PDB file of C-alpha atoms in Angstrom:
ATOM      1  CA  MET A   1       0.000   0.000   0.000  1.00 53.00           C
ATOM      2  CA  ILE A   2       1.271   3.491  -0.862  1.00 55.00           C
ATOM      3  CA  ASP A   3       1.477   6.028   1.950  1.00 56.00           C
ATOM      4  CA  THR A   4      -0.376   8.819   0.110  1.00 56.00           C
ATOM      5  CA  ALA A   5      -0.004  11.255   3.021  1.00 56.00           C
ATOM      6  CA  LEU A   6       3.785  10.952   2.824  1.00 58.00           C
ATOM      7  CA  LEU A   7       3.730  11.225  -0.973  1.00 58.00           C
ATOM      8  CA  ALA A   8       1.762  14.473  -0.782  1.00 63.00           C
ATOM      9  CA  ALA A   9       4.255  15.879   1.727  1.00 79.00           C
ATOM     10  CA  ALA A  10       7.447  14.404   0.229  1.00 87.00           C
ATOM     11  CA  ALA A  11       9.186  17.792   0.151  1.00 87.00           C
ATOM     12  CA  THR A  12       8.721  18.370   3.882  1.00 88.00           C
ATOM     13  CA  ALA A  13       8.189  14.871   5.336  1.00 87.00           C
ATOM     14  CA  GLU A  14      10.229  13.837   8.352  1.00 90.00           C
ATOM     15  CA  LEU A  15      12.771  11.213   7.269  1.00 96.00           C
ATOM     16  CA  GLU A  16      14.522   8.452   9.197  1.00 97.00           C
ATOM     17  CA  ASP A  17      18.310   8.434   9.567  1.00 98.00           C
ATOM     18  CA  SER A  18      19.860   5.953   7.108  1.00 97.00           C
ATOM     19  CA  GLY A  19      23.488   6.456   8.126  1.00 98.00           C
ATOM     20  CA  PRO A  20      26.486   7.439   5.997  1.00 98.00           C
ATOM     21  CA  LEU A  21      26.393   7.035   2.227  1.00 98.00           C
ATOM     22  CA  GLU A  22      28.440   3.976   1.226  1.00 98.00           C
ATOM     23  CA  GLU A  23      29.099   5.436  -2.241  1.00 98.00           C
ATOM     24  CA  ALA A  24      30.749   8.613  -0.858  1.00 98.00           C
ATOM     25  CA  THR A  25      34.250   9.225  -2.221  1.00 98.00           C
ATOM     26  CA  GLY A  26      35.202  12.148   0.022  1.00 97.00           C
ATOM     27  CA  GLU A  27      34.064  13.295   3.444  1.00 97.00           C
ATOM     28  CA  PRO A  28      31.192  11.279   4.952  1.00 97.00           C
ATOM     29  CA  MET A  29      27.756  12.105   3.540  1.00 98.00           C
ATOM     30  CA  GLN A  30      24.675  11.608   5.736  1.00 98.00           C
ATOM     31  CA  THR A  31      21.529  10.016   4.308  1.00 98.00           C
ATOM     32  CA  SER A  32      17.927   9.765   5.454  1.00 98.00           C
ATOM     33  CA  GLY A  33      14.775   8.454   3.851  1.00 97.00           C
ATOM     34  CA  ALA A  34      11.257   7.140   3.994  1.00 94.00           C
ATOM     35  CA  SER A  35       9.703   4.311   2.005  1.00 91.00           C
ATOM     36  CA  LEU A  36       6.413   4.976   0.231  1.00 87.00           C
ATOM     37  CA  TRP A  37       6.016   1.489  -1.227  1.00 88.00           C
ATOM     38  CA  SER A  38       7.966  -1.712  -1.696  1.00 91.00           C
ATOM     39  CA  SER A  39       7.174  -4.912  -3.600  1.00 92.00           C
ATOM     40  CA  ASP A  40       6.683  -8.121  -1.647  1.00 91.00           C
ATOM     41  CA  ASP A  41      10.070  -9.435  -2.794  1.00 92.00           C
ATOM     42  CA  GLY A  42      11.819  -6.089  -2.121  1.00 82.00           C
ATOM     43  CA  ALA A  43      13.073  -5.832  -5.720  1.00 88.00           C
ATOM     44  CA  GLN A  44      11.026  -2.701  -6.417  1.00 95.00           C
ATOM     45  CA  ASP A  45      10.784   0.323  -4.144  1.00 94.00           C
ATOM     46  CA  ALA A  46       9.597   3.921  -4.086  1.00 93.00           C
ATOM     47  CA  GLY A  47      10.306   6.577  -1.518  1.00 94.00           C
ATOM     48  CA  VAL A  48      11.938   9.822  -0.471  1.00 96.00           C
ATOM     49  CA  TRP A  49      15.723  10.060  -0.002  1.00 98.00           C
ATOM     50  CA  GLN A  50      17.908  12.893   1.246  1.00 98.00           C
ATOM     51  CA  CYS A  51      21.692  13.232   1.343  1.00 98.00           C
ATOM     52  CA  THR A  52      24.173  15.914   2.405  1.00 98.00           C
ATOM     53  CA  ALA A  53      26.655  17.485  -0.005  1.00 98.00           C
ATOM     54  CA  GLY A  54      29.727  15.739  -1.366  1.00 98.00           C
ATOM     55  CA  PRO A  55      31.082  13.531  -4.154  1.00 98.00           C
ATOM     56  CA  SER A  56      30.047   9.923  -4.700  1.00 98.00           C
ATOM     57  CA  TYR A  57      30.440   7.169  -7.285  1.00 98.00           C
ATOM     58  CA  TRP A  58      27.514   4.951  -8.290  1.00 98.00           C
ATOM     59  CA  VAL A  59      27.139   1.648 -10.113  1.00 98.00           C
ATOM     60  CA  GLN A  60      23.432   1.091 -10.762  1.00 97.00           C
ATOM     61  CA  GLU A  61      22.378  -2.453  -9.934  1.00 96.00           C
ATOM     62  CA  GLU A  62      18.742  -1.683 -10.800  1.00 97.00           C
ATOM     63  CA  ASN A  63      16.793   0.866 -12.828  1.00 98.00           C
ATOM     64  CA  GLU A  64      16.038   4.073 -10.936  1.00 98.00           C
ATOM     65  CA  PHE A  65      13.811   7.040 -11.704  1.00 98.00           C
ATOM     66  CA  VAL A  66      14.416  10.203  -9.640  1.00 98.00           C
ATOM     67  CA  HIS A  67      12.583  13.509  -9.275  1.00 97.00           C
ATOM     68  CA  ILE A  68      14.618  16.193  -7.497  1.00 97.00           C
ATOM     69  CA  LEU A  69      12.611  18.059  -4.861  1.00 96.00           C
ATOM     70  CA  SER A  70      15.354  20.316  -3.463  1.00 97.00           C
ATOM     71  CA  GLY A  71      19.074  20.886  -3.726  1.00 98.00           C
ATOM     72  CA  SER A  72      21.318  20.487  -6.734  1.00 98.00           C
ATOM     73  CA  LEU A  73      23.780  17.946  -8.050  1.00 98.00           C
ATOM     74  CA  THR A  74      25.825  17.204 -11.127  1.00 98.00           C
ATOM     75  CA  VAL A  75      25.760  13.676 -12.526  1.00 98.00           C
ATOM     76  CA  THR A  76      28.555  12.549 -14.839  1.00 98.00           C
ATOM     77  CA  PRO A  77      28.368   9.121 -16.457  1.00 98.00           C
ATOM     78  CA  ASP A  78      31.667   7.346 -17.076  1.00 98.00           C
ATOM     79  CA  GLY A  79      32.861   8.579 -20.481  1.00 98.00           C
ATOM     80  CA  GLY A  80      29.991  11.087 -20.726  1.00 98.00           C
ATOM     81  CA  LEU A  81      29.231  14.726 -20.173  1.00 98.00           C
ATOM     82  CA  PRO A  82      28.129  16.212 -16.836  1.00 98.00           C
ATOM     83  CA  ARG A  83      24.500  17.228 -16.375  1.00 98.00           C
ATOM     84  CA  LYS A  84      23.247  19.460 -13.569  1.00 98.00           C
ATOM     85  CA  LEU A  85      19.972  18.515 -11.867  1.00 98.00           C
ATOM     86  CA  GLY A  86      17.900  20.674  -9.538  1.00 98.00           C
ATOM     87  CA  PRO A  87      14.382  21.101  -8.185  1.00 96.00           C
ATOM     88  CA  GLY A  88      11.767  19.857 -10.639  1.00 95.00           C
ATOM     89  CA  ASP A  89      14.238  17.856 -12.738  1.00 98.00           C
ATOM     90  CA  ALA A  90      13.734  14.151 -13.369  1.00 97.00           C
ATOM     91  CA  ALA A  91      16.182  11.513 -14.593  1.00 98.00           C
ATOM     92  CA  VAL A  92      16.414   7.775 -15.199  1.00 98.00           C
ATOM     93  CA  PHE A  93      19.528   5.792 -14.340  1.00 98.00           C
ATOM     94  CA  PRO A  94      19.320   2.397 -16.076  1.00 98.00           C
ATOM     95  CA  ARG A  95      20.787  -0.793 -14.648  1.00 98.00           C
ATOM     96  CA  GLY A  96      24.523  -0.748 -15.383  1.00 98.00           C
ATOM     97  CA  TRP A  97      24.886   3.073 -15.291  1.00 98.00           C
ATOM     98  CA  ARG A  98      28.204   4.101 -13.731  1.00 98.00           C
ATOM     99  CA  GLY A  99      29.380   7.536 -12.794  1.00 98.00           C
ATOM    100  CA  ARG A 100      29.765  10.387 -10.330  1.00 98.00           C
ATOM    101  CA  TRP A 101      27.115  12.240  -8.405  1.00 98.00           C
ATOM    102  CA  ASP A 102      28.441  15.532  -7.042  1.00 98.00           C
ATOM    103  CA  LEU A 103      25.908  16.932  -4.576  1.00 98.00           C
ATOM    104  CA  HIS A 104      26.474  20.690  -4.307  1.00 98.00           C
ATOM    105  CA  GLU A 105      24.170  20.960  -1.288  1.00 98.00           C
ATOM    106  CA  THR A 106      21.744  18.684   0.533  1.00 98.00           C
ATOM    107  CA  VAL A 107      19.552  16.949  -2.066  1.00 98.00           C
ATOM    108  CA  ARG A 108      16.065  15.521  -1.504  1.00 98.00           C
ATOM    109  CA  LYS A 109      14.541  13.305  -4.184  1.00 98.00           C
ATOM    110  CA  VAL A 110      11.584  11.056  -4.787  1.00 96.00           C
ATOM    111  CA  TYR A 111      12.812   7.787  -6.288  1.00 97.00           C
ATOM    112  CA  VAL A 112      11.391   4.658  -7.874  1.00 97.00           C
ATOM    113  CA  ILE A 113      13.522   1.508  -8.128  1.00 97.00           C
ATOM    114  CA  PHE A 114      12.240  -0.862 -10.801  1.00 95.00           C
TER     115      PHE A 114
END
């Protein structure tokens, strides 16, 4: 079941501490989040995620759709050009995507793992 109250308030919802970001490549980055929905087998998930500023490196093990609610970041795929994302922007990172996420400030996003 989807928590529609949390979805409506995703930009301001209180999030639970998720600890430091494993993908961080510099100073520790703090994450927090809230799940809106998850499949029975846990392979698919949707929620709200927030992370403090810093550099990180990602290898996508699943497909992910993101919608940026606040903050800004630059994503740079391996061998590709950087792209800046900010509030209102959406992006899809397909399984196998590799590259840097440089969070310029705290970022909050709605995500869907599929």
